[in-house]
mmCIF file of C-alpha atoms (C1' of nucleotides) in Angstrom:
data_model
loop_
_atom_site.group_PDB
_atom_site.id
_atom_site.type_symbol
_atom_site.label_atom_id
_atom_site.label_comp_id
_atom_site.label_asym_id
_atom_site.label_seq_id
_atom_site.Cartn_x
_atom_site.Cartn_y
_atom_site.Cartn_z
ATOM 1 C CA MET P 1 -0.142 -0.102 -0.082
ATOM 2 C CA ALA P 2 2.963 2.051 0.035
ATOM 3 C CA ARG P 3 2.168 5.648 -0.652
ATOM 4 C CA SER P 4 5.040 7.878 -1.641
ATOM 5 C CA ALA P 5 7.000 8.869 1.513
ATOM 6 C CA SER P 6 5.968 12.507 1.695
ATOM 7 C CA ALA P 7 2.463 11.703 1.481
ATOM 8 C CA LEU P 8 2.312 9.530 4.738
ATOM 9 C CA ARG P 9 4.471 11.975 6.434
ATOM 10 C CA GLY P 10 2.528 14.740 5.729
ATOM 11 C CA GLN P 11 -0.732 12.752 6.714
ATOM 12 C CA ILE P 12 1.014 12.042 9.918
ATOM 13 C CA LEU P 13 2.074 15.494 10.579
ATOM 14 C CA GLU P 14 -1.695 16.686 9.977
ATOM 15 C CA SER P 15 -3.179 13.871 12.234
ATOM 16 C CA ALA P 16 -0.895 14.541 14.969
ATOM 17 C CA LEU P 17 -1.361 18.134 14.993
ATOM 18 C CA ARG P 18 -4.850 18.037 15.095
ATOM 19 C CA LEU P 19 -5.123 15.216 17.829
ATOM 20 C CA PHE P 20 -2.589 16.956 19.980
ATOM 21 C CA ALA P 21 -4.630 20.100 19.927
ATOM 22 C CA VAL P 22 -7.711 18.025 20.845
ATOM 23 C CA HIS P 23 -6.177 15.782 23.402
ATOM 24 C CA GLY P 24 -2.790 17.289 24.227
ATOM 25 C CA PHE P 25 0.475 15.648 23.634
ATOM 26 C CA ARG P 26 0.718 13.341 26.552
ATOM 27 C CA GLY P 27 -3.107 12.585 25.742
ATOM 28 C CA THR P 28 -2.363 11.327 22.479
ATOM 29 C CA SER P 29 -0.831 8.130 21.937
ATOM 30 C CA LEU P 30 1.424 6.744 18.936
ATOM 31 C CA GLN P 31 -1.562 4.572 18.298
ATOM 32 C CA ASP P 32 -4.217 7.233 18.073
ATOM 33 C CA ILE P 33 -2.115 9.116 15.697
ATOM 34 C CA ALA P 34 -1.423 5.969 13.549
ATOM 35 C CA SER P 35 -5.444 5.064 13.581
ATOM 36 C CA ASP P 36 -6.032 8.662 12.512
ATOM 37 C CA ALA P 37 -3.612 8.727 9.825
ATOM 38 C CA GLY P 38 -4.428 5.307 8.567
ATOM 39 C CA CYS P 39 -1.244 3.599 9.050
ATOM 40 C CA SER P 40 0.424 1.460 11.500
ATOM 41 C CA LYS P 41 1.966 2.638 14.734
ATOM 42 C CA ALA P 42 5.350 0.790 13.456
ATOM 43 C CA SER P 43 5.031 2.885 10.401
ATOM 44 C CA LEU P 44 5.021 6.393 12.184
ATOM 45 C CA LEU P 45 8.122 5.155 13.856
ATOM 46 C CA TYR P 46 9.679 4.407 10.493
ATOM 47 C CA HIS P 47 9.161 7.973 9.475
ATOM 48 C CA PHE P 48 9.712 9.776 12.834
ATOM 49 C CA ALA P 49 12.510 8.545 15.464
ATOM 50 C CA GLY P 50 10.113 9.072 18.239
ATOM 51 C CA LYS P 51 7.253 10.746 19.529
ATOM 52 C CA GLU P 52 9.042 14.168 20.649
ATOM 53 C CA LYS P 53 10.473 14.003 16.885
ATOM 54 C CA ILE P 54 6.885 14.566 15.576
ATOM 55 C CA LEU P 55 6.173 17.241 18.101
ATOM 56 C CA THR P 56 9.601 18.839 17.087
ATOM 57 C CA GLU P 57 8.632 19.038 13.516
ATOM 58 C CA LEU P 58 5.494 20.236 14.433
ATOM 59 C CA LEU P 59 6.726 23.224 16.280
ATOM 60 C CA THR P 60 9.764 24.054 14.102
ATOM 61 C CA PRO P 61 8.021 26.209 11.709
ATOM 62 C CA ALA P 62 6.627 28.359 14.357
ATOM 63 C CA ARG P 63 10.071 28.540 15.970
ATOM 64 C CA ASP P 64 11.680 29.431 12.951
ATOM 65 C CA ALA P 65 9.016 32.176 12.376
ATOM 66 C CA LEU P 66 9.692 33.562 15.806
ATOM 67 C CA ALA P 67 13.480 33.696 15.172
ATOM 68 C CA THR P 68 13.022 35.301 11.648
ATOM 69 C CA LEU P 69 10.714 37.949 13.391
ATOM 70 C CA LEU P 70 13.358 38.752 15.957
ATOM 71 C CA ASP P 71 15.993 38.978 13.144
ATOM 72 C CA ARG P 72 13.655 41.698 11.399
ATOM 73 C CA VAL P 73 13.278 43.932 14.544
ATOM 74 C CA ALA P 74 17.044 43.112 15.930
ATOM 75 C CA GLY P 75 18.190 46.585 14.132
ATOM 76 C CA LEU P 76 15.008 48.750 15.279
ATOM 77 C CA ALA P 77 14.446 50.646 18.344
ATOM 78 C CA GLY P 78 11.861 53.168 20.173
ATOM 79 C CA GLY P 79 8.371 53.234 18.838
ATOM 80 C CA ARG P 80 9.161 51.063 15.824
ATOM 81 C CA LEU P 81 10.648 48.371 17.600
ATOM 82 C CA VAL P 82 7.721 47.855 19.630
ATOM 83 C CA GLU P 83 5.319 48.222 17.133
ATOM 84 C CA GLU P 84 7.120 45.991 14.758
ATOM 85 C CA ALA P 85 7.411 43.272 17.524
ATOM 86 C CA VAL P 86 3.965 43.364 18.547
ATOM 87 C CA THR P 87 2.336 43.013 15.451
ATOM 88 C CA GLY P 88 4.615 40.694 14.330
ATOM 89 C CA TYR P 89 3.992 38.462 17.547
ATOM 90 C CA VAL P 90 0.274 38.753 17.163
ATOM 91 C CA ASP P 91 0.361 37.747 13.365
ATOM 92 C CA LEU P 92 2.752 34.928 14.115
ATOM 93 C CA ALA P 93 0.622 33.720 17.300
ATOM 94 C CA LEU P 94 -2.390 33.698 15.046
ATOM 95 C CA ARG P 95 -0.847 31.751 12.247
ATOM 96 C CA TYR P 96 0.381 29.147 14.222
ATOM 97 C CA ARG P 97 -2.812 28.810 16.376
ATOM 98 C CA ARG P 98 -3.325 25.509 16.459
ATOM 99 C CA GLU P 99 0.337 24.651 17.150
ATOM 100 C CA ILE P 100 -0.080 27.040 20.598
ATOM 101 C CA ARG P 101 -3.332 25.521 21.333
ATOM 102 C CA LEU P 102 -2.053 21.954 21.301
ATOM 103 C CA LEU P 103 0.617 23.440 24.028
ATOM 104 C CA PHE P 104 -2.500 24.399 26.090
ATOM 105 C CA GLU P 105 -4.892 21.354 25.812
ATOM 106 C CA ASP P 106 -2.838 19.337 28.438
ATOM 107 C CA ILE P 107 -3.476 21.891 31.017
ATOM 108 C CA ALA P 108 -7.074 22.943 29.883
ATOM 109 C CA GLU P 109 -7.723 19.152 30.244
ATOM 110 C CA MET P 110 -6.307 19.047 33.583
ATOM 111 C CA SER P 111 -8.240 21.894 34.721
ATOM 112 C CA CYS P 112 -11.612 21.041 33.601
ATOM 113 C CA HIS P 113 -11.405 17.256 34.436
ATOM 114 C CA GLN P 114 -11.851 18.282 38.002
ATOM 115 C CA ASP P 115 -15.032 17.746 39.792
ATOM 116 C CA LEU P 116 -15.696 21.574 40.064
ATOM 117 C CA GLY P 117 -16.238 23.710 37.082
ATOM 118 C CA VAL P 118 -13.256 26.274 36.575
ATOM 119 C CA LEU P 119 -15.067 27.068 33.404
ATOM 120 C CA GLU P 120 -17.862 28.900 34.508
ATOM 121 C CA LEU P 121 -15.649 30.818 37.325
ATOM 122 C CA ALA P 122 -13.482 31.683 34.136
ATOM 123 C CA ASP P 123 -16.190 32.919 32.452
ATOM 124 C CA GLY P 124 -17.488 35.118 35.156
ATOM 125 C CA LEU P 125 -14.274 36.607 35.868
ATOM 126 C CA LEU P 126 -13.857 37.314 31.984
ATOM 127 C CA ASP P 127 -17.513 39.239 32.285
ATOM 128 C CA ALA P 128 -16.081 41.204 35.187
ATOM 129 C CA LEU P 129 -12.909 42.113 33.411
ATOM 130 C CA ALA P 130 -14.770 43.147 30.428
ATOM 131 C CA GLY P 131 -16.958 45.476 32.683
ATOM 132 C CA ARG P 132 -19.822 43.142 31.357
ATOM 133 C CA SER P 133 -19.757 44.324 27.933
ATOM 134 C CA GLN P 134 -20.366 41.898 25.202
ATOM 135 C CA GLN P 135 -18.517 44.039 22.596
ATOM 136 C CA ALA P 136 -15.742 42.352 21.132
ATOM 137 C CA PRO P 137 -12.984 44.882 21.843
ATOM 138 C CA ALA P 138 -13.769 44.506 25.367
ATOM 139 C CA ARG P 139 -13.862 41.008 25.390
ATOM 140 C CA VAL P 140 -10.867 40.466 23.635
ATOM 141 C CA ALA P 141 -8.784 42.874 26.225
ATOM 142 C CA ALA P 142 -10.286 40.941 29.014
ATOM 143 C CA TRP P 143 -9.086 37.673 27.606
ATOM 144 C CA MET P 144 -5.603 39.296 27.506
ATOM 145 C CA VAL P 145 -5.935 40.150 30.633
ATOM 146 C CA LEU P 146 -6.769 36.689 32.065
ATOM 147 C CA GLY P 147 -4.049 35.336 29.977
ATOM 148 C CA ALA P 148 -1.478 37.984 31.096
ATOM 149 C CA VAL P 149 -1.931 37.951 34.966
ATOM 150 C CA PHE P 150 -2.242 34.022 34.537
ATOM 151 C CA ILE P 151 1.250 33.668 33.049
ATOM 152 C CA THR P 152 3.232 36.585 34.492
ATOM 153 C CA SER P 153 2.173 35.146 37.850
ATOM 154 C CA ALA P 154 3.969 31.746 37.033
ATOM 155 C CA THR P 155 7.005 33.659 36.040
ATOM 156 C CA ASP P 156 10.068 33.360 38.119
ATOM 157 C CA ASP P 157 10.296 35.838 41.096
ATOM 158 C CA GLU P 158 13.343 37.413 39.479
ATOM 159 C CA VAL P 159 11.743 39.748 37.130
ATOM 160 C CA ALA P 160 10.644 42.107 40.253
ATOM 161 C CA PRO P 161 9.965 41.828 43.899
ATOM 162 C CA ASP P 162 6.442 41.026 44.602
ATOM 163 C CA GLU P 163 5.194 44.464 45.571
ATOM 164 C CA VAL P 164 6.768 45.809 42.442
ATOM 165 C CA LEU P 165 5.301 43.039 40.290
ATOM 166 C CA ARG P 166 1.548 43.452 41.845
ATOM 167 C CA ALA P 167 1.709 47.297 41.341
ATOM 168 C CA GLU P 168 2.837 46.835 37.715
ATOM 169 C CA MET P 169 0.397 43.911 36.910
ATOM 170 C CA ILE P 170 -2.425 45.954 38.011
ATOM 171 C CA ARG P 171 -1.556 49.132 35.879
ATOM 172 C CA SER P 172 -0.690 47.136 33.152
ATOM 173 C CA ALA P 173 -3.886 45.181 33.119
ATOM 174 C CA LEU P 174 -5.757 48.569 33.572
ATOM 175 C CA ARG P 175 -4.329 49.952 30.614
ATOM 176 C CA THR P 176 -4.931 46.865 28.598
ATOM 177 C CA LEU P 177 -8.819 47.160 29.307
ATOM 178 C CA ASP P 178 -8.369 50.928 28.385
ATOM 179 C CA HIS P 179 -9.592 51.719 31.846
ATOM 180 C CA THR P 180 -9.347 55.671 32.929
ATOM 181 C CA PRO P 181 -9.197 55.707 36.865
ATOM 182 C CA SER P 182 -12.179 57.040 38.282
ATOM 183 C CA MET Y 1 4.876 4.859 62.582
ATOM 184 C CA ALA Y 2 1.390 6.177 61.940
ATOM 185 C CA ARG Y 3 1.486 9.832 62.535
ATOM 186 C CA SER Y 4 -1.579 11.749 63.380
ATOM 187 C CA ALA Y 5 -3.733 11.740 59.848
ATOM 188 C CA SER Y 6 -3.718 15.604 59.409
ATOM 189 C CA ALA Y 7 0.058 15.679 59.835
ATOM 190 C CA LEU Y 8 0.729 13.038 56.836
ATOM 191 C CA ARG Y 9 -1.928 14.393 54.698
ATOM 192 C CA GLY Y 10 -0.527 17.764 54.865
ATOM 193 C CA GLN Y 11 3.072 16.663 54.286
ATOM 194 C CA ILE Y 12 1.684 14.657 51.022
ATOM 195 C CA LEU Y 13 -0.242 17.930 49.887
ATOM 196 C CA GLU Y 14 3.090 20.085 50.610
ATOM 197 C CA SER Y 15 5.329 17.530 48.613
ATOM 198 C CA ALA Y 16 2.773 17.065 45.856
ATOM 199 C CA LEU Y 17 2.345 20.990 45.154
ATOM 200 C CA ARG Y 18 6.080 21.314 45.030
ATOM 201 C CA LEU Y 19 6.808 18.149 42.927
ATOM 202 C CA PHE Y 20 3.851 19.252 40.520
ATOM 203 C CA ALA Y 21 5.183 22.832 40.230
ATOM 204 C CA VAL Y 22 8.479 21.352 38.993
ATOM 205 C CA HIS Y 23 7.678 18.398 37.119
ATOM 206 C CA GLY Y 24 4.171 18.953 36.071
ATOM 207 C CA PHE Y 25 1.166 16.892 37.106
ATOM 208 C CA ARG Y 26 1.684 14.035 34.559
ATOM 209 C CA GLY Y 27 5.564 13.986 35.288
ATOM 210 C CA THR Y 28 5.258 13.571 38.612
ATOM 211 C CA SER Y 29 4.319 9.991 39.786
ATOM 212 C CA LEU Y 30 2.610 8.829 42.979
ATOM 213 C CA GLN Y 31 5.761 7.035 43.871
ATOM 214 C CA ASP Y 32 7.818 10.553 43.587
ATOM 215 C CA ILE Y 33 5.048 12.356 45.833
ATOM 216 C CA ALA Y 34 5.261 9.444 48.272
ATOM 217 C CA SER Y 35 8.986 9.083 48.641
ATOM 218 C CA ASP Y 36 9.226 12.850 49.024
ATOM 219 C CA ALA Y 37 6.502 12.775 51.609
ATOM 220 C CA GLY Y 38 8.525 9.930 53.298
ATOM 221 C CA CYS Y 39 5.524 7.470 53.401
ATOM 222 C CA SER Y 40 4.582 4.548 50.922
ATOM 223 C CA LYS Y 41 2.604 5.010 47.852
ATOM 224 C CA ALA Y 42 -0.409 2.838 49.401
ATOM 225 C CA SER Y 43 -0.445 5.103 52.149
ATOM 226 C CA LEU Y 44 -1.174 8.180 49.550
ATOM 227 C CA LEU Y 45 -3.916 6.279 48.315
ATOM 228 C CA TYR Y 46 -5.009 5.618 51.791
ATOM 229 C CA HIS Y 47 -5.471 9.400 52.364
ATOM 230 C CA PHE Y 48 -6.408 10.083 48.710
ATOM 231 C CA ALA Y 49 -8.975 8.372 46.577
ATOM 232 C CA GLY Y 50 -6.582 8.712 43.603
ATOM 233 C CA LYS Y 51 -4.105 10.955 42.093
ATOM 234 C CA GLU Y 52 -6.550 13.408 40.718
ATOM 235 C CA LYS Y 53 -7.942 13.966 44.219
ATOM 236 C CA ILE Y 54 -4.751 15.382 45.282
ATOM 237 C CA LEU Y 55 -4.857 17.944 42.562
ATOM 238 C CA THR Y 56 -8.390 18.749 43.273
ATOM 239 C CA GLU Y 57 -7.758 19.570 46.808
ATOM 240 C CA LEU Y 58 -4.573 21.305 45.747
ATOM 241 C CA LEU Y 59 -6.619 23.599 43.644
ATOM 242 C CA THR Y 60 -9.714 23.814 45.499
ATOM 243 C CA PRO Y 61 -8.625 27.072 47.651
ATOM 244 C CA ALA Y 62 -7.768 29.056 44.637
ATOM 245 C CA ARG Y 63 -11.028 27.699 43.026
ATOM 246 C CA ASP Y 64 -13.043 28.984 46.032
ATOM 247 C CA ALA Y 65 -11.175 32.272 46.287
ATOM 248 C CA LEU Y 66 -12.096 32.891 42.630
ATOM 249 C CA ALA Y 67 -15.541 32.379 43.438
ATOM 250 C CA THR Y 68 -15.522 34.602 46.323
ATOM 251 C CA LEU Y 69 -13.879 37.308 44.468
ATOM 252 C CA LEU Y 70 -16.651 36.796 41.663
ATOM 253 C CA ASP Y 71 -19.284 37.051 44.396
ATOM 254 C CA ARG Y 72 -17.747 40.473 45.743
ATOM 255 C CA VAL Y 73 -17.826 42.152 42.182
ATOM 256 C CA ALA Y 74 -21.120 40.709 41.442
ATOM 257 C CA GLY Y 75 -22.986 43.728 42.501
ATOM 258 C CA LEU Y 76 -20.407 46.298 41.158
ATOM 259 C CA ALA Y 77 -20.748 47.974 37.833
ATOM 260 C CA GLY Y 78 -18.565 50.508 35.572
ATOM 261 C CA GLY Y 79 -15.212 51.429 36.882
ATOM 262 C CA ARG Y 80 -15.527 50.191 40.340
ATOM 263 C CA LEU Y 81 -16.352 46.658 38.700
ATOM 264 C CA VAL Y 82 -13.280 46.857 36.470
ATOM 265 C CA GLU Y 83 -10.834 47.652 39.287
ATOM 266 C CA GLU Y 84 -12.035 45.488 41.739
ATOM 267 C CA ALA Y 85 -11.805 42.705 39.220
ATOM 268 C CA VAL Y 86 -8.253 43.531 38.387
ATOM 269 C CA THR Y 87 -6.933 44.010 41.553
ATOM 270 C CA GLY Y 88 -8.636 40.917 43.212
ATOM 271 C CA TYR Y 89 -7.613 38.756 40.251
ATOM 272 C CA VAL Y 90 -4.095 39.899 40.452
ATOM 273 C CA ASP Y 91 -3.989 39.449 44.062
ATOM 274 C CA LEU Y 92 -5.257 35.833 43.897
ATOM 275 C CA ALA Y 93 -2.926 35.005 41.271
ATOM 276 C CA LEU Y 94 -0.022 35.865 43.069
ATOM 277 C CA ARG Y 95 -1.229 34.365 46.451
ATOM 278 C CA TYR Y 96 -1.695 30.902 44.327
ATOM 279 C CA ARG Y 97 1.214 31.312 42.475
ATOM 280 C CA ARG Y 98 2.709 27.789 42.758
ATOM 281 C CA GLU Y 99 -0.767 26.541 42.000
ATOM 282 C CA ILE Y 100 -0.740 28.510 38.614
ATOM 283 C CA ARG Y 101 2.920 27.229 38.139
ATOM 284 C CA LEU Y 102 2.021 23.875 38.329
ATOM 285 C CA LEU Y 103 -0.438 23.844 35.505
ATOM 286 C CA PHE Y 104 2.007 25.570 33.444
ATOM 287 C CA GLU Y 105 5.041 23.057 34.253
ATOM 288 C CA ASP Y 106 3.865 20.606 31.715
ATOM 289 C CA ILE Y 107 3.814 22.670 28.769
ATOM 290 C CA ALA Y 108 7.071 24.166 29.750
ATOM 291 C CA GLU Y 109 8.686 21.057 30.077
ATOM 292 C CA MET Y 110 7.274 20.127 26.689
ATOM 293 C CA SER Y 111 8.368 23.128 25.017
ATOM 294 C CA CYS Y 112 12.034 23.324 26.569
ATOM 295 C CA HIS Y 113 12.922 19.632 26.051
ATOM 296 C CA GLN Y 114 13.041 20.338 22.354
ATOM 297 C CA ASP Y 115 16.302 20.072 20.619
ATOM 298 C CA LEU Y 116 15.896 23.784 19.936
ATOM 299 C CA GLY Y 117 16.267 26.534 22.325
ATOM 300 C CA VAL Y 118 12.676 28.444 22.499
ATOM 301 C CA LEU Y 119 13.830 29.832 25.777
ATOM 302 C CA GLU Y 120 16.445 32.156 24.217
ATOM 303 C CA LEU Y 121 13.990 33.104 21.541
ATOM 304 C CA ALA Y 122 11.234 34.132 24.138
ATOM 305 C CA ASP Y 123 13.823 36.025 26.090
ATOM 306 C CA GLY Y 124 14.626 37.893 22.756
ATOM 307 C CA LEU Y 125 11.017 38.583 22.209
ATOM 308 C CA LEU Y 126 10.711 39.589 25.732
ATOM 309 C CA ASP Y 127 13.531 42.379 25.371
ATOM 310 C CA ALA Y 128 11.935 43.550 21.880
ATOM 311 C CA LEU Y 129 8.314 44.215 23.546
ATOM 312 C CA ALA Y 130 10.027 45.775 26.504
ATOM 313 C CA GLY Y 131 11.589 48.122 24.115
ATOM 314 C CA ARG Y 132 15.088 46.808 25.201
ATOM 315 C CA SER Y 133 14.360 48.435 28.333
ATOM 316 C CA GLN Y 134 15.389 46.755 31.855
ATOM 317 C CA GLN Y 135 13.152 48.684 33.902
ATOM 318 C CA ALA Y 136 10.900 46.566 36.155
ATOM 319 C CA PRO Y 137 7.404 48.238 34.675
ATOM 320 C CA ALA Y 138 8.614 47.569 30.773
ATOM 321 C CA ARG Y 139 9.739 44.041 31.614
ATOM 322 C CA VAL Y 140 6.472 43.007 33.631
ATOM 323 C CA ALA Y 141 4.536 44.789 30.908
ATOM 324 C CA ALA Y 142 6.092 42.886 28.064
ATOM 325 C CA TRP Y 143 5.778 39.436 30.066
ATOM 326 C CA MET Y 144 2.071 40.363 29.963
ATOM 327 C CA VAL Y 145 1.959 40.766 26.417
ATOM 328 C CA LEU Y 146 3.562 37.787 26.109
ATOM 329 C CA GLY Y 147 1.316 35.402 27.843
ATOM 330 C CA ALA Y 148 -1.792 37.403 26.767
ATOM 331 C CA VAL Y 149 -1.221 37.159 23.158
ATOM 332 C CA PHE Y 150 -0.435 33.376 23.605
ATOM 333 C CA ILE Y 151 -3.493 32.606 25.287
ATOM 334 C CA THR Y 152 -5.765 34.572 23.672
ATOM 335 C CA SER Y 153 -4.369 32.852 20.334
ATOM 336 C CA ALA Y 154 -5.332 29.525 21.993
ATOM 337 C CA THR Y 155 -8.934 30.796 22.440
ATOM 338 C CA ASP Y 156 -11.797 29.466 20.571
ATOM 339 C CA ASP Y 157 -12.429 31.508 17.410
ATOM 340 C CA GLU Y 158 -16.126 32.404 18.887
ATOM 341 C CA VAL Y 159 -14.842 35.431 20.485
ATOM 342 C CA ALA Y 160 -14.187 37.632 17.678
ATOM 343 C CA PRO Y 161 -13.663 37.383 13.744
ATOM 344 C CA ASP Y 162 -9.912 36.839 12.962
ATOM 345 C CA GLU Y 163 -9.575 40.346 11.542
ATOM 346 C CA VAL Y 164 -11.390 41.856 14.497
ATOM 347 C CA LEU Y 165 -9.173 39.577 16.756
ATOM 348 C CA ARG Y 166 -6.101 40.590 15.282
ATOM 349 C CA ALA Y 167 -6.748 44.546 15.437
ATOM 350 C CA GLU Y 168 -7.929 44.358 18.858
ATOM 351 C CA MET Y 169 -4.840 42.000 20.271
ATOM 352 C CA ILE Y 170 -2.507 44.758 18.786
ATOM 353 C CA ARG Y 171 -4.356 47.698 20.242
ATOM 354 C CA SER Y 172 -4.494 46.056 23.539
ATOM 355 C CA ALA Y 173 -0.820 44.830 23.552
ATOM 356 C CA LEU Y 174 0.280 48.514 22.530
ATOM 357 C CA ARG Y 175 -2.006 49.889 25.475
ATOM 358 C CA THR Y 176 -0.566 47.448 27.768
ATOM 359 C CA LEU Y 177 2.944 48.429 26.910
ATOM 360 C CA ASP Y 178 1.892 52.045 27.187
ATOM 361 C CA HIS Y 179 2.636 52.579 24.010
ATOM 362 C CA THR Y 180 2.015 55.986 22.120
ATOM 363 C CA PRO Y 181 1.513 55.699 18.635
ATOM 364 C CA SER Y 182 4.399 57.365 16.686
ATOM 365 C "C1'" DA E 1 11.951 -10.029 -15.422
ATOM 366 C "C1'" DC E 2 14.702 -8.767 -11.691
ATOM 367 C "C1'" DC E 3 16.488 -6.812 -8.032
ATOM 368 C "C1'" DA E 4 18.028 -3.330 -4.608
ATOM 369 C "C1'" DT E 5 15.860 -0.391 -1.868
ATOM 370 C "C1'" DA E 6 12.390 2.001 0.384
ATOM 371 C "C1'" DA E 7 7.949 1.400 2.382
ATOM 372 C "C1'" DC E 8 5.020 -0.708 5.691
ATOM 373 C "C1'" DT E 9 3.205 -3.824 9.355
ATOM 374 C "C1'" DG E 10 2.351 -7.493 13.176
ATOM 375 C "C1'" DT E 11 4.205 -8.800 16.985
ATOM 376 C "C1'" DC E 12 6.721 -8.833 20.827
ATOM 377 C "C1'" DC E 13 9.157 -6.285 24.955
ATOM 378 C "C1'" DG E 14 10.447 -3.511 29.027
ATOM 379 C "C1'" DA E 15 9.145 -0.055 31.697
ATOM 380 C "C1'" DT E 16 5.998 2.797 34.014
ATOM 381 C "C1'" DC E 17 2.174 3.900 36.450
ATOM 382 C "C1'" DG E 18 -2.343 4.270 38.928
ATOM 383 C "C1'" DG E 19 -4.444 1.376 41.757
ATOM 384 C "C1'" DT E 20 -5.806 -2.960 44.891
ATOM 385 C "C1'" DC E 21 -5.709 -5.616 48.863
ATOM 386 C "C1'" DA E 22 -4.451 -8.661 52.659
ATOM 387 C "C1'" DG E 23 -2.150 -8.279 56.432
ATOM 388 C "C1'" DT E 24 0.576 -5.433 59.832
ATOM 389 C "C1'" DT E 25 1.580 -1.712 63.091
ATOM 390 C "C1'" DC E 26 0.133 1.733 65.966
ATOM 391 C "C1'" DT E 27 -2.930 4.575 69.040
ATOM 392 C "C1'" DG E 28 -6.420 5.704 72.115
ATOM 393 C "C1'" DA E 29 -10.864 4.687 74.744
ATOM 394 C "C1'" DC E 30 -12.033 1.876 78.386
ATOM 395 C "C1'" DG D 1 -4.102 -4.860 79.563
ATOM 396 C "C1'" DT D 2 -7.218 -5.405 75.968
ATOM 397 C "C1'" DC D 3 -9.470 -4.501 71.917
ATOM 398 C "C1'" DA D 4 -11.476 -1.719 68.185
ATOM 399 C "C1'" DG D 5 -10.339 0.877 64.403
ATOM 400 C "C1'" DA D 6 -7.497 4.247 62.239
ATOM 401 C "C1'" DA D 7 -2.908 4.485 59.872
ATOM 402 C "C1'" DC D 8 0.501 2.524 57.097
ATOM 403 C "C1'" DT D 9 2.558 -1.023 54.236
ATOM 404 C "C1'" DG D 10 4.539 -4.396 51.049
ATOM 405 C "C1'" DA D 11 3.682 -7.082 47.146
ATOM 406 C "C1'" DC D 12 1.011 -7.468 43.329
ATOM 407 C "C1'" DC D 13 -2.036 -6.622 39.193
ATOM 408 C "C1'" DG D 14 -3.923 -4.845 34.745
ATOM 409 C "C1'" DA D 15 -3.429 -1.546 31.516
ATOM 410 C "C1'" DT D 16 -1.060 1.511 28.778
ATOM 411 C "C1'" DC D 17 2.570 3.303 26.229
ATOM 412 C "C1'" DG D 18 6.652 3.989 23.503
ATOM 413 C "C1'" DG D 19 9.857 1.557 21.256
ATOM 414 C "C1'" DA D 20 12.413 -2.802 18.660
ATOM 415 C "C1'" DC D 21 13.061 -5.889 15.280
ATOM 416 C "C1'" DA D 22 12.423 -9.285 11.670
ATOM 417 C "C1'" DG D 23 9.682 -10.181 8.145
ATOM 418 C "C1'" DT D 24 6.678 -8.406 4.077
ATOM 419 C "C1'" DT D 25 4.889 -5.670 0.059
ATOM 420 C "C1'" DA D 26 5.612 -2.236 -3.268
ATOM 421 C "C1'" DT D 27 8.353 0.833 -6.290
ATOM 422 C "C1'" DG D 28 11.577 2.450 -9.724
ATOM 423 C "C1'" DG D 29 15.818 1.923 -12.246
ATOM 424 C "C1'" DT D 30 18.033 -1.261 -15.467
#
DNA sequence: ACCATAACTGTCCGATCGGTCAGTTCTGAC
DNA sequence: GTCAGAACTGACCGATCGGACAGTTATGGT
């Protein structure tokens, strides 16, 4: 049944990306990918030296795109630097959305499989951060604050002392939400 | 050696939280926790119905704190709502830093174990977003943009059409960075 | 037609892990 | 001291998973 090499390889990568994005990397077995791609598990390991290599190949384009972006802004400074970095990063993140999603699915599955709905709570927080607005700009900004605080909190403490970190996070978040102090 | 029930239970939770935060939930086995807590794996499962239950118990305080926060801001509106939601969320995130970190460690380990250094690239992006500044406010804001775009990109597409999402993400990010258009 | 090689597969293996269970040790009430 | 029950443990089990390997099938060049 031997298809041309590139065909099955591509199919495997496609299946892997989709399954990883749904069940996470650890939540997807080689057999899952093989079944989805319509080949045997052994065939997977003929094309890829191991499960990790599949992930590597999947993430490499995004990695390279990021490297390219950094090269492009290397010579810039000031306002231009920030603008280019931001737009470049946003475009890159949207382009490689599925790749990013696969990185998160593991933790999403973990948070949700809990007995207690964290999802509704997150929705509630989102509503509050958006000031109960249903408009897209407010919703997007609320999502961004949600993620920003979440990730920044997970950061190593070396970025700033706790008190500074707290104050700056609040100020940054309020700016993100376009909030004018009352 | 039977210590009092609460003592070992607490020790187990403490060990689990620390190990989860370092190696992730899936990256930590019951035996790892048991060894760290100084008891047998069977003893773990005497105190907790399963591995998931340990995680649940670890995350429950943070979940409850979030629920309390949402209750507190339920009656608010406008500027007060946003301010209270933001400060409350930031305080909560910092208080439960280790719990948040454990959710991330799985993906951190996944991204870094790659053959190719994503870490240096992230550092480079961070520098660019901070406008090459080493000041704490700029660094914190850069971290927040990094996380904000990352998470928002992983969001379901239902929040906004792609073009709107892109435009709002860029505008929000620039606000976060306190960037005045040139 | 032939054959070297790439493509592919069924089967087996070792390791790991979460969880069970029967049995042992400790503790506190009487 | 005794005894009931909580606390704890060693040994074992079934399932899963990533990977190895020998063998089979398809392909393309001559």
